[in-house]
Amino acid sequence: AQSVTQLGSHVSVSEGALVLLRCNYSSSVPPYLFWYVQYPNQGLQLLLKYTSAATLVKGINGFEAEFKKSETSFHLTKPSAHMSDAAEYFCAVIPAAGNTPLVFGKGTRLSVIA
Amino acid sequence: DAGVTQSPTHLIKTRGQHVTLRCSPISGHKSVSWYQQVLGQGPQFIFQYYEKEERGRGNFPDRFSARQFPNYSSELNVNALLLGDSALYLCASSLRAANYEQYFGPGTRLTVT
């Protein structure tokens, strides 16, 4: 069965600092991996996805993530945090062969301090 | 183009009542999935429908049911509401049955008192 672990339920960074949100997955088959962002009182917006092409994936709003099979990780990064990045971030996984539903992590709340 | 729409936005119900939540997918999308997001948790899968047939069901009791209509819109029904059903209910649509390109709606916030 697939699962996702997000390390740190809350991360706080200063404006302009590096953002690093951690995600580790377990999957018995090659996975597809996703990062979603949720702003207060809104639904989920897809930031980026890994579907077995390039291991470094670039997404919207300056975010990127690197798939590392040896570490079973898919950490999300952004070089310079902006106040508007404050939100809840969810990592999710499905098997690549997949007609199974997304399995989400518990989420990481990102706070950006001025 | 319009995204995924859900109605109502907010809903307050009493324990034991029944509720119907509605979802309209992106035009051309034939798959609709429902997720429950309890406060402080990630979304959990409830149902997927594709071409009006149930394609998957999560670990939820039989009080939860859903259907998809010929225009691909969908309803989620919950009977005999419990306090623990209070959550944000998210609908997601995709073009095909495979779920690696899902687009989420804004959700319906259900409060059970």
JSON list of C-alpha atoms in Angstrom, two decimals:
[
{"chain": "A", "resi": 1, "resn": "ALA", "atom": "CA", "xyz": [0.00, 0.00, 0.00]},
{"chain": "A", "resi": 2, "resn": "GLN", "atom": "CA", "xyz": [1.10, 3.51, -0.71]},
{"chain": "A", "resi": 3, "resn": "SER", "atom": "CA", "xyz": [1.69, 6.05, 2.03]},
{"chain": "A", "resi": 4, "resn": "VAL", "atom": "CA", "xyz": [3.18, 9.50, 2.46]},
{"chain": "A", "resi": 5, "resn": "THR", "atom": "CA", "xyz": [4.93, 11.02, 5.45]},
{"chain": "A", "resi": 6, "resn": "GLN", "atom": "CA", "xyz": [5.37, 14.76, 5.71]},
{"chain": "A", "resi": 7, "resn": "LEU", "atom": "CA", "xyz": [7.98, 15.71, 8.29]},
{"chain": "A", "resi": 8, "resn": "GLY", "atom": "CA", "xyz": [6.95, 18.76, 10.29]},
{"chain": "A", "resi": 9, "resn": "SER", "atom": "CA", "xyz": [3.34, 19.79, 10.66]},
{"chain": "A", "resi": 10, "resn": "HIS", "atom": "CA", "xyz": [4.41, 23.44, 10.79]},
{"chain": "A", "resi": 11, "resn": "VAL", "atom": "CA", "xyz": [7.36, 25.18, 9.16]},
{"chain": "A", "resi": 12, "resn": "SER", "atom": "CA", "xyz": [8.16, 28.85, 9.67]},
{"chain": "A", "resi": 13, "resn": "VAL", "atom": "CA", "xyz": [10.58, 30.81, 7.46]},
{"chain": "A", "resi": 14, "resn": "SER", "atom": "CA", "xyz": [11.53, 34.44, 7.03]},
{"chain": "A", "resi": 15, "resn": "GLU", "atom": "CA", "xyz": [10.54, 36.28, 3.88]},
{"chain": "A", "resi": 16, "resn": "GLY", "atom": "CA", "xyz": [13.31, 35.75, 1.31]},
{"chain": "A", "resi": 17, "resn": "ALA", "atom": "CA", "xyz": [14.62, 32.58, 2.97]},
{"chain": "A", "resi": 18, "resn": "LEU", "atom": "CA", "xyz": [14.75, 29.10, 1.48]},
{"chain": "A", "resi": 19, "resn": "VAL", "atom": "CA", "xyz": [11.58, 27.01, 1.77]},
{"chain": "A", "resi": 20, "resn": "LEU", "atom": "CA", "xyz": [12.07, 23.26, 2.30]},
{"chain": "A", "resi": 21, "resn": "LEU", "atom": "CA", "xyz": [9.06, 21.02, 2.92]},
{"chain": "A", "resi": 22, "resn": "ARG", "atom": "CA", "xyz": [9.83, 17.34, 3.36]},
{"chain": "A", "resi": 23, "resn": "CYS", "atom": "CA", "xyz": [7.95, 14.36, 1.95]},
{"chain": "A", "resi": 24, "resn": "ASN", "atom": "CA", "xyz": [8.85, 10.69, 2.08]},
{"chain": "A", "resi": 25, "resn": "TYR", "atom": "CA", "xyz": [6.79, 8.02, 0.39]},
{"chain": "A", "resi": 26, "resn": "SER", "atom": "CA", "xyz": [6.44, 4.29, 0.46]},
{"chain": "A", "resi": 27, "resn": "SER", "atom": "CA", "xyz": [5.23, 2.48, -2.61]},
{"chain": "A", "resi": 28, "resn": "SER", "atom": "CA", "xyz": [5.64, -1.07, -3.77]},
{"chain": "A", "resi": 29, "resn": "VAL", "atom": "CA", "xyz": [5.57, 0.06, -7.41]},
{"chain": "A", "resi": 30, "resn": "PRO", "atom": "CA", "xyz": [6.97, 3.12, -9.21]},
{"chain": "A", "resi": 31, "resn": "PRO", "atom": "CA", "xyz": [4.97, 6.09, -7.99]},
{"chain": "A", "resi": 32, "resn": "TYR", "atom": "CA", "xyz": [3.55, 9.27, -9.33]},
{"chain": "A", "resi": 33, "resn": "LEU", "atom": "CA", "xyz": [4.09, 12.04, -6.78]},
{"chain": "A", "resi": 34, "resn": "PHE", "atom": "CA", "xyz": [2.33, 15.35, -6.31]},
{"chain": "A", "resi": 35, "resn": "TRP", "atom": "CA", "xyz": [2.46, 18.52, -4.27]},
{"chain": "A", "resi": 36, "resn": "TYR", "atom": "CA", "xyz": [-0.76, 20.45, -3.69]},
{"chain": "A", "resi": 37, "resn": "VAL", "atom": "CA", "xyz": [-1.24, 23.81, -1.95]},
{"chain": "A", "resi": 38, "resn": "GLN", "atom": "CA", "xyz": [-4.33, 24.85, -0.01]},
{"chain": "A", "resi": 39, "resn": "TYR", "atom": "CA", "xyz": [-4.97, 28.46, 0.93]},
{"chain": "A", "resi": 40, "resn": "PRO", "atom": "CA", "xyz": [-7.36, 29.19, 3.80]},
{"chain": "A", "resi": 41, "resn": "ASN", "atom": "CA", "xyz": [-10.97, 28.26, 3.06]},
{"chain": "A", "resi": 42, "resn": "GLN", "atom": "CA", "xyz": [-10.10, 27.06, -0.44]},
{"chain": "A", "resi": 43, "resn": "GLY", "atom": "CA", "xyz": [-9.69, 23.78, -2.30]},
{"chain": "A", "resi": 44, "resn": "LEU", "atom": "CA", "xyz": [-6.45, 22.19, -3.43]},
{"chain": "A", "resi": 45, "resn": "GLN", "atom": "CA", "xyz": [-4.30, 23.57, -6.23]},
{"chain": "A", "resi": 46, "resn": "LEU", "atom": "CA", "xyz": [-1.72, 21.39, -7.99]},
{"chain": "A", "resi": 47, "resn": "LEU", "atom": "CA", "xyz": [1.79, 22.83, -7.60]},
{"chain": "A", "resi": 48, "resn": "LEU", "atom": "CA", "xyz": [3.71, 20.15, -9.47]},
{"chain": "A", "resi": 49, "resn": "LYS", "atom": "CA", "xyz": [3.82, 16.45, -10.25]},
{"chain": "A", "resi": 50, "resn": "TYR", "atom": "CA", "xyz": [6.40, 13.76, -10.94]},
{"chain": "A", "resi": 51, "resn": "THR", "atom": "CA", "xyz": [5.36, 11.17, -13.52]},
{"chain": "A", "resi": 52, "resn": "SER", "atom": "CA", "xyz": [8.65, 9.34, -14.18]},
{"chain": "A", "resi": 53, "resn": "ALA", "atom": "CA", "xyz": [10.17, 11.82, -16.60]},
{"chain": "A", "resi": 54, "resn": "ALA", "atom": "CA", "xyz": [12.79, 14.27, -15.28]},
{"chain": "A", "resi": 55, "resn": "THR", "atom": "CA", "xyz": [13.57, 13.78, -11.60]},
{"chain": "A", "resi": 56, "resn": "LEU", "atom": "CA", "xyz": [13.71, 17.54, -10.98]},
{"chain": "A", "resi": 57, "resn": "VAL", "atom": "CA", "xyz": [10.22, 18.92, -11.45]},
{"chain": "A", "resi": 58, "resn": "LYS", "atom": "CA", "xyz": [9.42, 22.59, -11.73]},
{"chain": "A", "resi": 59, "resn": "GLY", "atom": "CA", "xyz": [6.02, 23.84, -10.72]},
{"chain": "A", "resi": 60, "resn": "ILE", "atom": "CA", "xyz": [4.08, 27.03, -10.39]},
{"chain": "A", "resi": 61, "resn": "ASN", "atom": "CA", "xyz": [4.99, 30.02, -8.22]},
{"chain": "A", "resi": 62, "resn": "GLY", "atom": "CA", "xyz": [8.72, 29.19, -8.28]},
{"chain": "A", "resi": 63, "resn": "PHE", "atom": "CA", "xyz": [8.44, 25.84, -6.49]},
{"chain": "A", "resi": 64, "resn": "GLU", "atom": "CA", "xyz": [10.32, 22.74, -7.50]},
{"chain": "A", "resi": 65, "resn": "ALA", "atom": "CA", "xyz": [10.77, 19.21, -6.17]},
{"chain": "A", "resi": 66, "resn": "GLU", "atom": "CA", "xyz": [13.31, 16.46, -6.74]},
{"chain": "A", "resi": 67, "resn": "PHE", "atom": "CA", "xyz": [12.42, 12.78, -6.91]},
{"chain": "A", "resi": 68, "resn": "LYS", "atom": "CA", "xyz": [15.11, 10.72, -5.15]},
{"chain": "A", "resi": 69, "resn": "LYS", "atom": "CA", "xyz": [14.38, 7.03, -5.45]},
{"chain": "A", "resi": 70, "resn": "SER", "atom": "CA", "xyz": [17.29, 5.99, -3.20]},
{"chain": "A", "resi": 71, "resn": "GLU", "atom": "CA", "xyz": [15.91, 8.16, -0.39]},
{"chain": "A", "resi": 72, "resn": "THR", "atom": "CA", "xyz": [12.21, 7.61, -1.26]},
{"chain": "A", "resi": 73, "resn": "SER", "atom": "CA", "xyz": [11.83, 11.37, -1.01]},
{"chain": "A", "resi": 74, "resn": "PHE", "atom": "CA", "xyz": [10.13, 14.15, -2.94]},
{"chain": "A", "resi": 75, "resn": "HIS", "atom": "CA", "xyz": [10.96, 17.33, -1.02]},
{"chain": "A", "resi": 76, "resn": "LEU", "atom": "CA", "xyz": [9.49, 20.67, -2.10]},
{"chain": "A", "resi": 77, "resn": "THR", "atom": "CA", "xyz": [11.73, 23.72, -2.30]},
{"chain": "A", "resi": 78, "resn": "LYS", "atom": "CA", "xyz": [11.59, 27.39, -3.21]},
{"chain": "A", "resi": 79, "resn": "PRO", "atom": "CA", "xyz": [14.72, 29.57, -3.14]},
{"chain": "A", "resi": 80, "resn": "SER", "atom": "CA", "xyz": [13.07, 32.67, -1.70]},
{"chain": "A", "resi": 81, "resn": "ALA", "atom": "CA", "xyz": [9.86, 32.69, 0.35]},
{"chain": "A", "resi": 82, "resn": "HIS", "atom": "CA", "xyz": [7.20, 35.28, -0.26]},
{"chain": "A", "resi": 83, "resn": "MET", "atom": "CA", "xyz": [4.43, 36.28, 2.11]},
{"chain": "A", "resi": 84, "resn": "SER", "atom": "CA", "xyz": [1.88, 34.90, -0.34]},
{"chain": "A", "resi": 85, "resn": "ASP", "atom": "CA", "xyz": [3.39, 31.40, 0.04]},
{"chain": "A", "resi": 86, "resn": "ALA", "atom": "CA", "xyz": [1.83, 31.05, 3.49]},
{"chain": "A", "resi": 87, "resn": "ALA", "atom": "CA", "xyz": [-0.56, 28.11, 3.14]},
{"chain": "A", "resi": 88, "resn": "GLU", "atom": "CA", "xyz": [-1.00, 24.38, 3.81]},
{"chain": "A", "resi": 89, "resn": "TYR", "atom": "CA", "xyz": [1.02, 22.05, 1.57]},
{"chain": "A", "resi": 90, "resn": "PHE", "atom": "CA", "xyz": [0.14, 18.43, 0.89]},
{"chain": "A", "resi": 91, "resn": "CYS", "atom": "CA", "xyz": [2.26, 15.70, -0.65]},
{"chain": "A", "resi": 92, "resn": "ALA", "atom": "CA", "xyz": [0.37, 12.86, -2.37]},
{"chain": "A", "resi": 93, "resn": "VAL", "atom": "CA", "xyz": [1.16, 9.59, -4.14]},
{"chain": "A", "resi": 94, "resn": "ILE", "atom": "CA", "xyz": [-0.44, 7.11, -6.52]},
{"chain": "A", "resi": 95, "resn": "PRO", "atom": "CA", "xyz": [1.15, 4.09, -8.20]},
{"chain": "A", "resi": 96, "resn": "ALA", "atom": "CA", "xyz": [2.28, 4.85, -11.75]},
{"chain": "A", "resi": 97, "resn": "ALA", "atom": "CA", "xyz": [0.11, 2.11, -13.18]},
{"chain": "A", "resi": 98, "resn": "GLY", "atom": "CA", "xyz": [-2.58, 3.86, -11.42]},
{"chain": "A", "resi": 99, "resn": "ASN", "atom": "CA", "xyz": [-6.22, 3.88, -11.38]},
{"chain": "A", "resi": 100, "resn": "THR", "atom": "CA", "xyz": [-6.15, 4.18, -7.63]},
{"chain": "A", "resi": 101, "resn": "PRO", "atom": "CA", "xyz": [-6.97, 7.31, -5.68]},
{"chain": "A", "resi": 102, "resn": "LEU", "atom": "CA", "xyz": [-4.51, 9.88, -4.40]},
{"chain": "A", "resi": 103, "resn": "VAL", "atom": "CA", "xyz": [-3.10, 9.13, -0.95]},
{"chain": "A", "resi": 104, "resn": "PHE", "atom": "CA", "xyz": [-2.28, 12.36, 0.88]},
{"chain": "A", "resi": 105, "resn": "GLY", "atom": "CA", "xyz": [0.08, 13.18, 3.69]},
{"chain": "A", "resi": 106, "resn": "LYS", "atom": "CA", "xyz": [-1.18, 15.06, 6.74]},
{"chain": "A", "resi": 107, "resn": "GLY", "atom": "CA", "xyz": [0.07, 18.37, 5.43]},
{"chain": "A", "resi": 108, "resn": "THR", "atom": "CA", "xyz": [2.61, 21.00, 6.45]},
{"chain": "A", "resi": 109, "resn": "ARG", "atom": "CA", "xyz": [1.55, 24.52, 7.33]},
{"chain": "A", "resi": 110, "resn": "LEU", "atom": "CA", "xyz": [4.02, 27.09, 6.03]},
{"chain": "A", "resi": 111, "resn": "SER", "atom": "CA", "xyz": [4.24, 30.43, 7.81]},
{"chain": "A", "resi": 112, "resn": "VAL", "atom": "CA", "xyz": [6.27, 33.28, 6.30]},
{"chain": "A", "resi": 113, "resn": "ILE", "atom": "CA", "xyz": [7.55, 35.95, 8.68]},
{"chain": "A", "resi": 114, "resn": "ALA", "atom": "CA", "xyz": [8.16, 39.48, 7.46]},
{"chain": "B", "resi": 1, "resn": "ASP", "atom": "CA", "xyz": [-13.30, 27.89, -18.71]},
{"chain": "B", "resi": 2, "resn": "ALA", "atom": "CA", "xyz": [-15.00, 27.24, -15.41]},
{"chain": "B", "resi": 3, "resn": "GLY", "atom": "CA", "xyz": [-13.22, 25.02, -12.92]},
{"chain": "B", "resi": 4, "resn": "VAL", "atom": "CA", "xyz": [-14.79, 22.42, -10.69]},
{"chain": "B", "resi": 5, "resn": "THR", "atom": "CA", "xyz": [-17.78, 23.88, -8.88]},
{"chain": "B", "resi": 6, "resn": "GLN", "atom": "CA", "xyz": [-19.38, 22.64, -5.68]},
{"chain": "B", "resi": 7, "resn": "SER", "atom": "CA", "xyz": [-22.54, 23.54, -3.85]},
{"chain": "B", "resi": 8, "resn": "PRO", "atom": "CA", "xyz": [-23.38, 24.57, -1.28]},
{"chain": "B", "resi": 9, "resn": "THR", "atom": "CA", "xyz": [-20.31, 26.37, 0.07]},
{"chain": "B", "resi": 10, "resn": "HIS", "atom": "CA", "xyz": [-21.26, 25.88, 3.69]},
{"chain": "B", "resi": 11, "resn": "LEU", "atom": "CA", "xyz": [-23.84, 23.72, 5.40]},
{"chain": "B", "resi": 12, "resn": "ILE", "atom": "CA", "xyz": [-24.94, 23.21, 8.98]},
{"chain": "B", "resi": 13, "resn": "LYS", "atom": "CA", "xyz": [-26.87, 20.06, 9.85]},
{"chain": "B", "resi": 14, "resn": "THR", "atom": "CA", "xyz": [-28.03, 18.29, 13.01]},
{"chain": "B", "resi": 15, "resn": "ARG", "atom": "CA", "xyz": [-27.00, 14.78, 14.04]},
{"chain": "B", "resi": 16, "resn": "GLY", "atom": "CA", "xyz": [-29.18, 12.15, 12.39]},
{"chain": "B", "resi": 17, "resn": "GLN", "atom": "CA", "xyz": [-30.07, 14.30, 9.39]},
{"chain": "B", "resi": 18, "resn": "HIS", "atom": "CA", "xyz": [-29.24, 13.60, 5.78]},
{"chain": "B", "resi": 19, "resn": "VAL", "atom": "CA", "xyz": [-27.15, 15.80, 3.46]},
{"chain": "B", "resi": 20, "resn": "THR", "atom": "CA", "xyz": [-26.58, 16.02, -0.30]},
{"chain": "B", "resi": 21, "resn": "LEU", "atom": "CA", "xyz": [-23.51, 17.72, -1.73]},
{"chain": "B", "resi": 22, "resn": "ARG", "atom": "CA", "xyz": [-23.17, 18.55, -5.39]},
{"chain": "B", "resi": 23, "resn": "CYS", "atom": "CA", "xyz": [-20.27, 18.79, -7.81]},
{"chain": "B", "resi": 24, "resn": "SER", "atom": "CA", "xyz": [-19.94, 19.89, -11.43]},
{"chain": "B", "resi": 25, "resn": "PRO", "atom": "CA", "xyz": [-16.70, 18.82, -13.12]},
{"chain": "B", "resi": 26, "resn": "ILE", "atom": "CA", "xyz": [-14.65, 20.76, -15.61]},
{"chain": "B", "resi": 27, "resn": "SER", "atom": "CA", "xyz": [-16.29, 20.61, -19.03]},
{"chain": "B", "resi": 28, "resn": "GLY", "atom": "CA", "xyz": [-15.18, 17.44, -20.83]},
{"chain": "B", "resi": 29, "resn": "HIS", "atom": "CA", "xyz": [-14.02, 15.68, -17.67]},
{"chain": "B", "resi": 30, "resn": "LYS", "atom": "CA", "xyz": [-15.68, 12.30, -17.19]},
{"chain": "B", "resi": 31, "resn": "SER", "atom": "CA", "xyz": [-14.28, 11.29, -13.81]},
{"chain": "B", "resi": 32, "resn": "VAL", "atom": "CA", "xyz": [-15.31, 12.71, -10.45]},
{"chain": "B", "resi": 33, "resn": "SER", "atom": "CA", "xyz": [-13.78, 11.81, -7.10]},
{"chain": "B", "resi": 34, "resn": "TRP", "atom": "CA", "xyz": [-14.89, 12.78, -3.60]},
{"chain": "B", "resi": 35, "resn": "TYR", "atom": "CA", "xyz": [-12.59, 13.37, -0.64]},
{"chain": "B", "resi": 36, "resn": "GLN", "atom": "CA", "xyz": [-13.21, 14.16, 3.03]},
{"chain": "B", "resi": 37, "resn": "GLN", "atom": "CA", "xyz": [-10.81, 16.53, 4.76]},
{"chain": "B", "resi": 38, "resn": "VAL", "atom": "CA", "xyz": [-11.12, 16.66, 8.52]},
{"chain": "B", "resi": 39, "resn": "LEU", "atom": "CA", "xyz": [-9.57, 19.71, 10.18]},
{"chain": "B", "resi": 40, "resn": "GLY", "atom": "CA", "xyz": [-5.81, 19.32, 10.47]},
{"chain": "B", "resi": 41, "resn": "GLN", "atom": "CA", "xyz": [-5.60, 16.26, 8.20]},
{"chain": "B", "resi": 42, "resn": "GLY", "atom": "CA", "xyz": [-4.99, 15.52, 4.55]},
{"chain": "B", "resi": 43, "resn": "PRO", "atom": "CA", "xyz": [-7.93, 14.64, 2.29]},
{"chain": "B", "resi": 44, "resn": "GLN", "atom": "CA", "xyz": [-9.16, 11.05, 2.41]},
{"chain": "B", "resi": 45, "resn": "PHE", "atom": "CA", "xyz": [-10.67, 9.31, -0.61]},
{"chain": "B", "resi": 46, "resn": "ILE", "atom": "CA", "xyz": [-14.38, 8.46, -0.44]},
{"chain": "B", "resi": 47, "resn": "PHE", "atom": "CA", "xyz": [-15.54, 7.59, -3.99]},
{"chain": "B", "resi": 48, "resn": "GLN", "atom": "CA", "xyz": [-14.58, 7.77, -7.64]},
{"chain": "B", "resi": 49, "resn": "TYR", "atom": "CA", "xyz": [-17.03, 7.69, -10.53]},
{"chain": "B", "resi": 50, "resn": "TYR", "atom": "CA", "xyz": [-16.09, 7.41, -14.18]},
{"chain": "B", "resi": 51, "resn": "GLU", "atom": "CA", "xyz": [-18.62, 7.36, -17.01]},
{"chain": "B", "resi": 52, "resn": "LYS", "atom": "CA", "xyz": [-21.39, 7.07, -14.42]},
{"chain": "B", "resi": 53, "resn": "GLU", "atom": "CA", "xyz": [-19.98, 3.90, -12.86]},
{"chain": "B", "resi": 54, "resn": "GLU", "atom": "CA", "xyz": [-18.34, 3.56, -9.45]},
{"chain": "B", "resi": 55, "resn": "ARG", "atom": "CA", "xyz": [-14.62, 2.95, -9.95]},
{"chain": "B", "resi": 56, "resn": "GLY", "atom": "CA", "xyz": [-13.45, 3.03, -6.38]},
{"chain": "B", "resi": 57, "resn": "ARG", "atom": "CA", "xyz": [-14.63, 3.32, -2.81]},
{"chain": "B", "resi": 58, "resn": "GLY", "atom": "CA", "xyz": [-12.62, 4.32, 0.24]},
{"chain": "B", "resi": 59, "resn": "ASN", "atom": "CA", "xyz": [-12.95, 3.06, 3.79]},
{"chain": "B", "resi": 60, "resn": "PHE", "atom": "CA", "xyz": [-16.18, 4.84, 4.66]},
{"chain": "B", "resi": 61, "resn": "PRO", "atom": "CA", "xyz": [-19.42, 3.40, 6.09]},
{"chain": "B", "resi": 62, "resn": "ASP", "atom": "CA", "xyz": [-22.47, 2.64, 3.99]},
{"chain": "B", "resi": 63, "resn": "ARG", "atom": "CA", "xyz": [-24.04, 5.88, 5.22]},
{"chain": "B", "resi": 64, "resn": "PHE", "atom": "CA", "xyz": [-21.98, 7.48, 2.46]},
{"chain": "B", "resi": 65, "resn": "SER", "atom": "CA", "xyz": [-23.20, 7.04, -1.12]},
{"chain": "B", "resi": 66, "resn": "ALA", "atom": "CA", "xyz": [-22.72, 8.84, -4.40]},
{"chain": "B", "resi": 67, "resn": "ARG", "atom": "CA", "xyz": [-23.81, 8.86, -7.99]},
{"chain": "B", "resi": 68, "resn": "GLN", "atom": "CA", "xyz": [-22.83, 10.45, -11.28]},
{"chain": "B", "resi": 69, "resn": "PHE", "atom": "CA", "xyz": [-25.32, 11.81, -13.77]},
{"chain": "B", "resi": 70, "resn": "PRO", "atom": "CA", "xyz": [-25.28, 11.67, -17.60]},
{"chain": "B", "resi": 71, "resn": "ASN", "atom": "CA", "xyz": [-23.81, 15.18, -17.70]},
{"chain": "B", "resi": 72, "resn": "TYR", "atom": "CA", "xyz": [-20.98, 13.89, -15.42]},
{"chain": "B", "resi": 73, "resn": "SER", "atom": "CA", "xyz": [-22.01, 16.00, -12.44]},
{"chain": "B", "resi": 74, "resn": "SER", "atom": "CA", "xyz": [-22.11, 14.13, -9.17]},
{"chain": "B", "resi": 75, "resn": "GLU", "atom": "CA", "xyz": [-23.84, 14.01, -5.80]},
{"chain": "B", "resi": 76, "resn": "LEU", "atom": "CA", "xyz": [-22.48, 12.79, -2.50]},
{"chain": "B", "resi": 77, "resn": "ASN", "atom": "CA", "xyz": [-25.09, 11.71, 0.03]},
{"chain": "B", "resi": 78, "resn": "VAL", "atom": "CA", "xyz": [-24.52, 11.13, 3.72]},
{"chain": "B", "resi": 79, "resn": "ASN", "atom": "CA", "xyz": [-27.27, 9.64, 5.89]},
{"chain": "B", "resi": 80, "resn": "ALA", "atom": "CA", "xyz": [-27.65, 9.61, 9.68]},
{"chain": "B", "resi": 81, "resn": "LEU", "atom": "CA", "xyz": [-25.07, 12.34, 10.18]},
{"chain": "B", "resi": 82, "resn": "LEU", "atom": "CA", "xyz": [-22.62, 12.06, 13.06]},
{"chain": "B", "resi": 83, "resn": "LEU", "atom": "CA", "xyz": [-20.58, 14.81, 14.69]},
{"chain": "B", "resi": 84, "resn": "GLY", "atom": "CA", "xyz": [-17.49, 13.17, 13.16]},
{"chain": "B", "resi": 85, "resn": "ASP", "atom": "CA", "xyz": [-18.80, 13.83, 9.66]},
{"chain": "B", "resi": 86, "resn": "SER", "atom": "CA", "xyz": [-17.99, 17.51, 10.12]},
{"chain": "B", "resi": 87, "resn": "ALA", "atom": "CA", "xyz": [-15.35, 18.22, 7.49]},
{"chain": "B", "resi": 88, "resn": "LEU", "atom": "CA", "xyz": [-14.50, 19.89, 4.21]},
{"chain": "B", "resi": 89, "resn": "TYR", "atom": "CA", "xyz": [-15.79, 17.73, 1.36]},
{"chain": "B", "resi": 90, "resn": "LEU", "atom": "CA", "xyz": [-13.74, 18.11, -1.80]},
{"chain": "B", "resi": 91, "resn": "CYS", "atom": "CA", "xyz": [-14.67, 17.11, -5.31]},
{"chain": "B", "resi": 92, "resn": "ALA", "atom": "CA", "xyz": [-12.04, 16.55, -7.97]},
{"chain": "B", "resi": 93, "resn": "SER", "atom": "CA", "xyz": [-12.47, 15.94, -11.68]},
{"chain": "B", "resi": 94, "resn": "SER", "atom": "CA", "xyz": [-10.19, 14.45, -14.31]},
{"chain": "B", "resi": 95, "resn": "LEU", "atom": "CA", "xyz": [-10.43, 13.75, -17.99]},
{"chain": "B", "resi": 96, "resn": "ARG", "atom": "CA", "xyz": [-9.90, 10.02, -17.66]},
{"chain": "B", "resi": 97, "resn": "ALA", "atom": "CA", "xyz": [-10.19, 7.37, -14.97]},
{"chain": "B", "resi": 98, "resn": "ALA", "atom": "CA", "xyz": [-6.50, 7.60, -14.06]},
{"chain": "B", "resi": 99, "resn": "ASN", "atom": "CA", "xyz": [-6.00, 10.10, -11.26]},
{"chain": "B", "resi": 100, "resn": "TYR", "atom": "CA", "xyz": [-2.71, 11.76, -12.09]},
{"chain": "B", "resi": 101, "resn": "GLU", "atom": "CA", "xyz": [-4.34, 14.92, -13.41]},
{"chain": "B", "resi": 102, "resn": "GLN", "atom": "CA", "xyz": [-7.03, 15.83, -10.90]},
{"chain": "B", "resi": 103, "resn": "TYR", "atom": "CA", "xyz": [-8.46, 19.31, -10.45]},
{"chain": "B", "resi": 104, "resn": "PHE", "atom": "CA", "xyz": [-10.12, 20.15, -7.16]},
{"chain": "B", "resi": 105, "resn": "GLY", "atom": "CA", "xyz": [-13.11, 22.30, -6.40]},
{"chain": "B", "resi": 106, "resn": "PRO", "atom": "CA", "xyz": [-13.30, 24.76, -3.49]},
{"chain": "B", "resi": 107, "resn": "GLY", "atom": "CA", "xyz": [-15.11, 22.28, -1.28]},
{"chain": "B", "resi": 108, "resn": "THR", "atom": "CA", "xyz": [-18.25, 22.22, 0.86]},
{"chain": "B", "resi": 109, "resn": "ARG", "atom": "CA", "xyz": [-17.76, 22.89, 4.57]},
{"chain": "B", "resi": 110, "resn": "LEU", "atom": "CA", "xyz": [-20.18, 20.64, 6.49]},
{"chain": "B", "resi": 111, "resn": "THR", "atom": "CA", "xyz": [-20.75, 21.26, 10.18]},
{"chain": "B", "resi": 112, "resn": "VAL", "atom": "CA", "xyz": [-22.79, 18.72, 12.16]},
{"chain": "B", "resi": 113, "resn": "THR", "atom": "CA", "xyz": [-24.15, 19.92, 15.50]}
]
